[in-house]
């Protein structure tokens, strides 16, 4: 009963097989491998973006920090939600990569920024020499609270950014989960909606550790390459990254994995509600924030369930202070059996 | 009728005279001048801090950024109020000097942080490897909204910081104004209250451009010196900075200047209230935020009064959107005549 | 005939098998996996360093930059040879990670720094506030010119650094190759020789992409962890890094791989000398710089040999300007057949 | 007998008078003062550069670091001579301001870079993703060894830079001294020779602490302004900087001061040669490197002469190790009497 994160899962056999195939013979390093040529072609096709520049890195923090740094100057600010991963979970990596840029935190609901909020903040931002300048808008889909932007909602926010001359970044660590839930095309949820640069997640959805950064406008491609190298994120044996991403994109594997994760999320959703618990945020895909009783928490822990209390309790908190929320994440490898056991345990402790 | 800022005033004759005297003959550069030795002794005496390390720079932003950078690491965060000068008016200088550190913004009233706010935020800060770490607490006195912390209030906040092992910085751009209003000693409002490093303002209170950074614990003195040099803030002809600060501290000039500025602030305070306006924040010294009618604004502008609308209106705002607040700052050189004219104009437009 | 770099080789079957085993079930992320506990124990045992802190990253540049940044402040300098990888091949990653620190380049022979050179430079370095301060000494073994330091030579250099209070970093991208050639223990070539922090290479010697950073003094372990996270180098599915390193260290696989690479280097060495070519630098292990005739170059290229001309010719160079050196690197997967063909081709073109 | 540096001198009466005049009344801060408008006009006129953007800062390190940072990206390198002030005397300020950029040190003679050296280094610089990219060329005139580039020599170097698409920075801390010695116009020694950005020194030539940064192409003016603010180098009471620079440029004061300093340099030059000493580098203006006997050194010190031994002796050096060079700098305030005494003392100790 592992619901701590989708990144506690392993990878499907297709990905391991691809690594084994990639292992044969010699290959030039640093992204000059043939498989990377194929990956670029695949992503351009999948995203209907024949000009896009495509780069692979191994962590989501690297993808986000490099993508953002390439689009802001050190005296600019990155607009994001108050609960954005780039604010809460990256130990100031964006600030580091962007040379001391700032993050401006926007009010959010379910991790989503409302258009009026963005419009107001951008309008009100003073632009004199004493102030950090407006830099970029960063959204996350699925959000960090498990909710989902529609392509239209992203387009609405991006239009506001564009009206101020700002580019838009999308943290797509769970892009696939959002996409299959929304039922739109990759292009519709990215560049057609106004996204300039996308962190296209692979790791949480079944890879060992690969994310693509997609620059829909390739003008900054060379800068990105230099930043990636300088950040230590250019792999010598790059073929092993390429192989993972190629397998991911072949025969729609990435979409199948996300559909499976979402289906398990839906099943868990129904189960916990049946057990009398309620979701704190609307479920956009495979991540659920569930409020339950202390007894249910205790029973689940006793039964071996692994998940995060939410928000993370302070080390000094006593048992009475324990929060009542659980963050539950399903993945491509979540089983119906595990969900069944989880829900039964909740039911029994109701 | 110049009330835009205390930094639009000139300097008293004693300071110009000191520059002229300092100009005689040759002097070693970079802080090795004899006058700097005297300045250090004077500050140690005034602050009853015989071990303190004392350095001069020429701008408040330099003082704050260097003071903070010396006390945080790049993966830590600086706690300050949402309206702190270091957040709103320094174009991310602290982030730059601190190598990409973050600012965490705390709710404030009148620019003051409440002890319970600080305690809660520090308690709740997650401290795992994914999160920025707690670094330093920065307070401002007078605050950016013209209010004042008492020494006891600073001590209370500093004790909370200390309980988490954090140092405390005080942005004292208007330290003198706060001090004479509070009627305590420099020591009481700084190190005795738990302040580790003080930006001790001179420019706003009658110097051409000198601020002292006082490290009450000299352990980081050498690091500060290197950071100052590296930031381009070590003056070759340092004697001209020393001379200003020496004149400032001699015969209590700095206190007299602040008393005069505050007295003018009090006079203006009484005047604007007499003219039917009200202060938005309690007046701590020489800075007033006054809400008045549009007619009064118009009359004052017509009469040649210079001050900031508050908050600064957006360039695109129409006349009907004009805010009703004025930020008025008095200084050592403010005259009763100017205040008289200002108040009369307000009265007439009432 | 792939001799471009050891990182154009694949990985041995044991490593792929380890990945497959690691793939089973769920595992906590970010280095909390059980395999990492075993890796730490293995490295401590192999290095006879029971207190050492051990971290995994995926690239050599990340290992070097993070190791160095953790041991210098931004106003300090890193002493290294003029041809060091950190100077020539990392796009200023050390400067980036160290917040703007400098590299001071030392004269070298075969990539090795002479003790008298290091002593003189450290002695002569001005230490006033106008100057960058001495920070750390970084050595590389095998060197970037394929030569080798003995443990005694490293100890001699480290003693000089120590006399100035400076720590020592060893870039061990080819540590295994140096070690088996030298015939000493890992401890002798690292902490017993005075090395404080080691970039312990795995990728060039048979892994997909894993390097360990070993801090023999764990005092800076937490700082390193924060820097790694902030650099985007903390892997969520960390188990796949641990698995590679565990396989590498199990049953001496890493030593066997290095011995094989070196043996192939020796065979190639003998072959090219037999074909009338000479080595420009003494061969320390598996990397050879060979001066040959233009005809030999042409024949090898025609036969499909892949290697770097050395130094890399300028894009604008005409054919007559082509350098006469070749950089040849053997690896664990180099075959006798390939060497045979290479040497025969050289012989025929003699 | 103060020959330690031109920055140990005071300022002429015209500058103090200008400060006193500037002190009257109120003035808007941060460069919006009327005097700055006049300074910009004056500099544009003096340099025949009606489009130039002009900014004032208070130290030479700030001028250089800000000028350079505005023209390089963090993954680029700054080409300068091995003895450049930006390398030797600024504690890595350029690296700090430029976000971790590198300095590439070129061989020099008398502080001057030979055209063939620059051409070779730029030609040979590898430009792949693993390498820092070519950024800017920085020259110094007068050089740090007291020599002088002619306008034609600067033009020759700048043409080489331009051929690689690189901008050129001139560190003109002693620009006036070079200019009057060379007898050309400010335009000829700057933008007409291909200089893009000039650190136009005032402090060493008679100001309290003001340098102008002149961007001959104003395209990066706004970026410069933000960098200046962010560096803490934007003065609130900016009028005192403007006043100094205005006085400096009025009635050719800056040229008179430099002519006087150079004339004293020539007189000292003749004197020390008459006393049997020789200059180590050709004298370009007001800075001399003189090799003399130990007896002469001892006699001068005994007579109270103040100057730097050169190179600066190591603290641990014994008397026998003392270098035989002296660095002697004259200024606008150097007297014939002081030179007379200095030379007589040398003569007597011959």
Tab-separated table of N, CA and C in Angstrom, chain C residues 74-75 82 86-92 95-96 100-103 123-124 129-132 314, chain D residues 74-75 82 86-92 95-96 100-103 123-124 129-132 314:
chain	number	residue	atom	x	y	z
C	74	UNK	N	32.677	32.069	-1.962
C	74	UNK	CA	32.706	32.744	-3.276
C	74	UNK	C	33.912	33.649	-3.501
C	75	UNK	N	34.556	34.091	-2.442
C	75	UNK	CA	35.692	34.995	-2.599
C	75	UNK	C	37.019	34.237	-2.519
C	82	UNK	N	46.373	23.815	-15.270
C	82	UNK	CA	45.891	24.557	-16.433
C	82	UNK	C	45.017	23.701	-17.357
C	86	UNK	N	37.956	20.588	-14.670
C	86	UNK	CA	37.101	21.636	-14.097
C	86	UNK	C	37.342	22.987	-14.760
C	87	UNK	N	38.514	23.175	-15.366
C	87	UNK	CA	38.778	24.413	-16.093
C	87	UNK	C	38.337	24.311	-17.551
C	88	UNK	N	38.641	23.200	-18.158
C	88	UNK	CA	38.507	23.120	-19.617
C	88	UNK	C	37.197	22.525	-20.113
C	89	UNK	N	36.544	21.739	-19.297
C	89	UNK	CA	35.433	20.954	-19.850
C	89	UNK	C	34.146	21.017	-19.058
C	90	UNK	N	33.987	22.027	-18.211
C	90	UNK	CA	32.762	22.038	-17.406
C	90	UNK	C	32.007	23.359	-17.547
C	91	UNK	N	32.343	24.144	-18.557
C	91	UNK	CA	31.589	25.363	-18.856
C	91	UNK	C	31.386	26.233	-17.611
C	92	UNK	N	32.424	26.278	-16.785
C	92	UNK	CA	32.389	27.108	-15.577
C	92	UNK	C	31.389	26.628	-14.536
C	95	UNK	N	32.580	27.531	-10.971
C	95	UNK	CA	32.342	28.939	-10.669
C	95	UNK	C	30.861	29.162	-10.362
C	96	UNK	N	30.009	28.502	-11.114
C	96	UNK	CA	28.571	28.644	-10.918
C	96	UNK	C	28.182	28.108	-9.544
C	100	UNK	N	30.620	32.173	-7.865
C	100	UNK	CA	31.511	33.173	-8.437
C	100	UNK	C	32.951	33.066	-7.963
C	101	UNK	N	33.324	31.950	-7.384
C	101	UNK	CA	34.724	31.736	-7.016
C	101	UNK	C	35.580	31.653	-8.280
C	102	UNK	N	36.867	31.764	-8.079
C	102	UNK	CA	37.803	31.802	-9.190
C	102	UNK	C	38.550	30.476	-9.271
C	103	UNK	N	39.078	30.175	-10.458
C	103	UNK	CA	40.038	29.083	-10.605
C	103	UNK	C	41.406	29.696	-10.866
C	123	UNK	N	52.472	30.270	-1.683
C	123	UNK	CA	53.272	31.225	-0.911
C	123	UNK	C	53.103	32.649	-1.421
C	124	UNK	N	53.071	32.769	-2.717
C	124	UNK	CA	53.067	34.116	-3.305
C	124	UNK	C	51.684	34.760	-3.338
C	129	UNK	N	42.572	42.219	1.429
C	129	UNK	CA	41.140	42.257	1.150
C	129	UNK	C	40.853	42.475	-0.333
C	130	UNK	N	41.843	42.944	-1.085
C	130	UNK	CA	41.617	43.173	-2.513
C	130	UNK	C	41.716	41.899	-3.343
C	131	UNK	N	42.170	40.832	-2.720
C	131	UNK	CA	42.530	39.640	-3.484
C	131	UNK	C	41.611	38.476	-3.143
C	132	UNK	N	41.401	37.624	-4.121
C	132	UNK	CA	40.697	36.393	-3.789
C	132	UNK	C	41.562	35.622	-2.803
C	314	UNK	N	40.763	23.750	-34.802
C	314	UNK	CA	39.824	24.854	-34.932
C	314	UNK	C	38.970	24.631	-36.175
D	74	UNK	N	26.760	34.542	-17.796
D	74	UNK	CA	27.536	33.788	-16.797
D	74	UNK	C	28.407	32.668	-17.363
D	75	UNK	N	28.084	32.183	-18.553
D	75	UNK	CA	28.867	31.081	-19.132
D	75	UNK	C	29.901	31.604	-20.137
D	82	UNK	N	46.999	39.404	-17.693
D	82	UNK	CA	47.308	38.676	-16.463
D	82	UNK	C	47.426	39.593	-15.247
D	86	UNK	N	41.067	44.047	-12.679
D	86	UNK	CA	39.884	43.201	-12.471
D	86	UNK	C	40.269	41.787	-12.060
D	87	UNK	N	41.484	41.368	-12.381
D	87	UNK	CA	41.955	40.053	-11.945
D	87	UNK	C	42.633	40.132	-10.583
D	88	UNK	N	43.447	41.130	-10.397
D	88	UNK	CA	44.340	41.125	-9.235
D	88	UNK	C	43.828	41.896	-8.030
D	89	UNK	N	42.955	42.845	-8.224
D	89	UNK	CA	42.657	43.766	-7.134
D	89	UNK	C	41.182	43.972	-6.851
D	90	UNK	N	40.337	43.086	-7.301
D	90	UNK	CA	38.912	43.327	-7.087
D	90	UNK	C	38.214	42.156	-6.405
D	91	UNK	N	39.004	41.274	-5.813
D	91	UNK	CA	38.440	40.178	-5.002
D	91	UNK	C	37.314	39.452	-5.742
D	92	UNK	N	37.518	39.263	-7.031
D	92	UNK	CA	36.537	38.534	-7.855
D	92	UNK	C	35.202	39.251	-7.976
D	95	UNK	N	33.529	38.416	-11.367
D	95	UNK	CA	32.907	37.094	-11.345
D	95	UNK	C	31.596	37.151	-10.564
D	96	UNK	N	31.599	37.898	-9.465
D	96	UNK	CA	30.395	38.020	-8.653
D	96	UNK	C	29.280	38.699	-9.438
D	100	UNK	N	29.233	34.406	-12.045
D	100	UNK	CA	30.078	33.227	-12.144
D	100	UNK	C	30.814	33.106	-13.467
D	101	UNK	N	30.888	34.202	-14.216
D	101	UNK	CA	31.691	34.178	-15.435
D	101	UNK	C	33.171	34.004	-15.076
D	102	UNK	N	33.953	33.718	-16.086
D	102	UNK	CA	35.363	33.426	-15.888
D	102	UNK	C	36.187	34.591	-16.411
D	103	UNK	N	37.415	34.722	-15.910
D	103	UNK	CA	38.400	35.611	-16.516
D	103	UNK	C	39.452	34.744	-17.193
D	123	UNK	N	41.211	32.917	-31.397
D	123	UNK	CA	41.104	31.891	-32.429
D	123	UNK	C	41.077	30.495	-31.844
D	124	UNK	N	41.893	30.287	-30.825
D	124	UNK	CA	42.050	28.937	-30.303
D	124	UNK	C	40.966	28.539	-29.318
D	129	UNK	N	29.921	23.062	-26.231
D	129	UNK	CA	29.063	23.252	-25.058
D	129	UNK	C	29.802	22.989	-23.750
D	130	UNK	N	30.952	22.302	-23.836
D	130	UNK	CA	31.700	22.020	-22.617
D	130	UNK	C	32.545	23.200	-22.160
D	131	UNK	N	32.647	24.221	-22.964
D	131	UNK	CA	33.621	25.276	-22.737
D	131	UNK	C	32.933	26.599	-22.464
D	132	UNK	N	33.572	27.429	-21.659
D	132	UNK	CA	33.044	28.777	-21.519
D	132	UNK	C	33.152	29.457	-22.880
D	314	UNK	N	56.028	39.107	0.531
D	314	UNK	CA	55.274	38.190	1.353
D	314	UNK	C	55.533	38.493	2.833
